[in-house]
Amino acid sequence: MLPNGIATEGHPRAALPPRAQGSIRRTTSIDVLHVQDPPDHVQFTCGGRDLLTRRGGHETISETSFTITMTKRDGMVDSVVVPHSSSEVRRLVGTGLRRGFRKAVAEADVAQPGSITSQLLDDLPVALVVSGYSTAVAGAQVREQPNLDRIDVCMGWRQGGTVDLELARSGAIPIPHGPIVPALEDHDAAAWHRLPSLDHHAVRRLRRTDVVRDIRGWRVDASFRDSHTDGTGIETVIHEYDLHAIVEFSTDEIIEALATPRVLPYLECPVAAAAVQNIIGMPASDARRTIPSLISGAASCTHLNDLLRTLADVPTLGRHLP
């Protein structure tokens, strides 16, 4: 039985920053839906675009979409549809999504490093974890003995925190209820790639990364949001972060980084933003390999780490700029 939900305060972004002249914007989305056709499957609808903004116009540099389905029973990918992506993604059929997926993707060589497809595949394991929110708020049965080994896995699950205390009191994980997603302003029709309508009971992970030349290096303005749509069509925010960073041209080093929490599920979670200072001096291209060891345990946030991992793609994106 689920405990009473807890209200999550926050300030979700209502509008994106305008696209700057001489910038490139990457946007990605993953919609996750627990489906019954085929029975007991999870469907991931993935898409993304790289958009270059020049004086007087813009140009799509790359665009990707594909759909993956996974069986709930064993967590194996059993179907990949790739209408607008590399056919190599089909090699993932038979790969387990719950454990070791990122390593399997690298070994299968299904996506170029720095590509949209690579970023989407890197996001899939945590998108699957976040999608569990939809079954929790729908009142699906939750195991009576939650995995206590997860205590101190991140700031929100730290010892003595909200989750730990609720588990001790009731034996169940507290379910957060975030603010309603603001209607995005539509003054820029090219702000996002084409987003499908979000099905009831689905979870969506949105990412945006803007890169522009700065006197000190590549200036990065990035954000991500996880949201959920309930059975009545109301979409609420689960997680949301902003990130500002500068990556030096000559050394590839991250010389400035600031993370701003906007919406997070538990009272303790925003404290993890301070750990972003650990990446100063790190080569951006090493982000996916290095960040798990630099920011981990009770001082970390899984979702912030995923946002920081996208800095690995900044050099690739920057090469498209004049």
PDB file of C-alpha atoms in Angstrom, residues 20 22-26 208-223 243-250 252-258 310-311 313-315 317-319 321:
ATOM      1  CA  ALA A  20      21.061  32.794 -30.145  1.00  0.00           C
ATOM      2  CA  GLY A  22      25.485  31.391 -34.166  1.00  0.00           C
ATOM      3  CA  SER A  23      24.283  28.666 -31.794  1.00  0.00           C
ATOM      4  CA  ILE A  24      23.401  25.013 -32.038  1.00  0.00           C
ATOM      5  CA  ARG A  25      20.550  23.482 -30.053  1.00  0.00           C
ATOM      6  CA  ARG A  26      20.112  19.781 -29.372  1.00  0.00           C
ATOM      7  CA  ARG A 208      17.800  20.714 -24.333  1.00  0.00           C
ATOM      8  CA  THR A 209      21.431  21.705 -24.849  1.00  0.00           C
ATOM      9  CA  ASP A 210      22.346  25.096 -26.355  1.00  0.00           C
ATOM     10  CA  VAL A 211      25.986  25.677 -27.335  1.00  0.00           C
ATOM     11  CA  VAL A 212      27.438  28.999 -28.503  1.00  0.00           C
ATOM     12  CA  ARG A 213      30.935  30.455 -28.784  1.00  0.00           C
ATOM     13  CA  ASP A 214      32.045  32.537 -25.812  1.00  0.00           C
ATOM     14  CA  ILE A 215      35.286  34.471 -25.420  1.00  0.00           C
ATOM     15  CA  ARG A 216      36.408  31.781 -22.964  1.00  0.00           C
ATOM     16  CA  GLY A 217      35.129  28.715 -24.791  1.00  0.00           C
ATOM     17  CA  TRP A 218      31.895  26.889 -25.609  1.00  0.00           C
ATOM     18  CA  ARG A 219      29.111  28.363 -23.488  1.00  0.00           C
ATOM     19  CA  VAL A 220      26.498  25.751 -22.590  1.00  0.00           C
ATOM     20  CA  ASP A 221      22.936  26.396 -21.436  1.00  0.00           C
ATOM     21  CA  ALA A 222      21.142  23.109 -20.804  1.00  0.00           C
ATOM     22  CA  SER A 223      18.054  21.780 -19.064  1.00  0.00           C
ATOM     23  CA  LEU A 243      22.809  23.708 -16.143  1.00  0.00           C
ATOM     24  CA  HIS A 244      25.207  26.451 -17.222  1.00  0.00           C
ATOM     25  CA  ALA A 245      28.788  25.576 -18.148  1.00  0.00           C
ATOM     26  CA  ILE A 246      31.792  26.764 -20.129  1.00  0.00           C
ATOM     27  CA  VAL A 247      34.121  24.352 -21.925  1.00  0.00           C
ATOM     28  CA  GLU A 248      37.511  25.755 -22.922  1.00  0.00           C
ATOM     29  CA  PHE A 249      38.322  25.444 -26.635  1.00  0.00           C
ATOM     30  CA  SER A 250      41.979  24.458 -26.492  1.00  0.00           C
ATOM     31  CA  ASP A 252      38.377  20.698 -23.682  1.00  0.00           C
ATOM     32  CA  GLU A 253      38.264  21.367 -19.921  1.00  0.00           C
ATOM     33  CA  ILE A 254      35.114  22.401 -18.082  1.00  0.00           C
ATOM     34  CA  ILE A 255      36.117  25.723 -16.508  1.00  0.00           C
ATOM     35  CA  GLU A 256      32.733  26.777 -15.155  1.00  0.00           C
ATOM     36  CA  ALA A 257      29.606  24.871 -14.107  1.00  0.00           C
ATOM     37  CA  LEU A 258      26.467  25.769 -12.187  1.00  0.00           C
ATOM     38  CA  THR A 310      25.572  15.300 -21.841  1.00  0.00           C
ATOM     39  CA  LEU A 311      28.544  17.693 -21.600  1.00  0.00           C
ATOM     40  CA  ASP A 313      28.686  15.934 -26.570  1.00  0.00           C
ATOM     41  CA  VAL A 314      29.597  19.641 -26.420  1.00  0.00           C
ATOM     42  CA  PRO A 315      32.807  19.349 -28.511  1.00  0.00           C
ATOM     43  CA  LEU A 317      28.098  20.082 -31.245  1.00  0.00           C
ATOM     44  CA  GLY A 318      30.596  22.946 -31.159  1.00  0.00           C
ATOM     45  CA  ARG A 319      32.286  21.757 -34.334  1.00  0.00           C
ATOM     46  CA  LEU A 321      29.546  26.406 -35.244  1.00  0.00           C
TER      47      LEU A 321
END
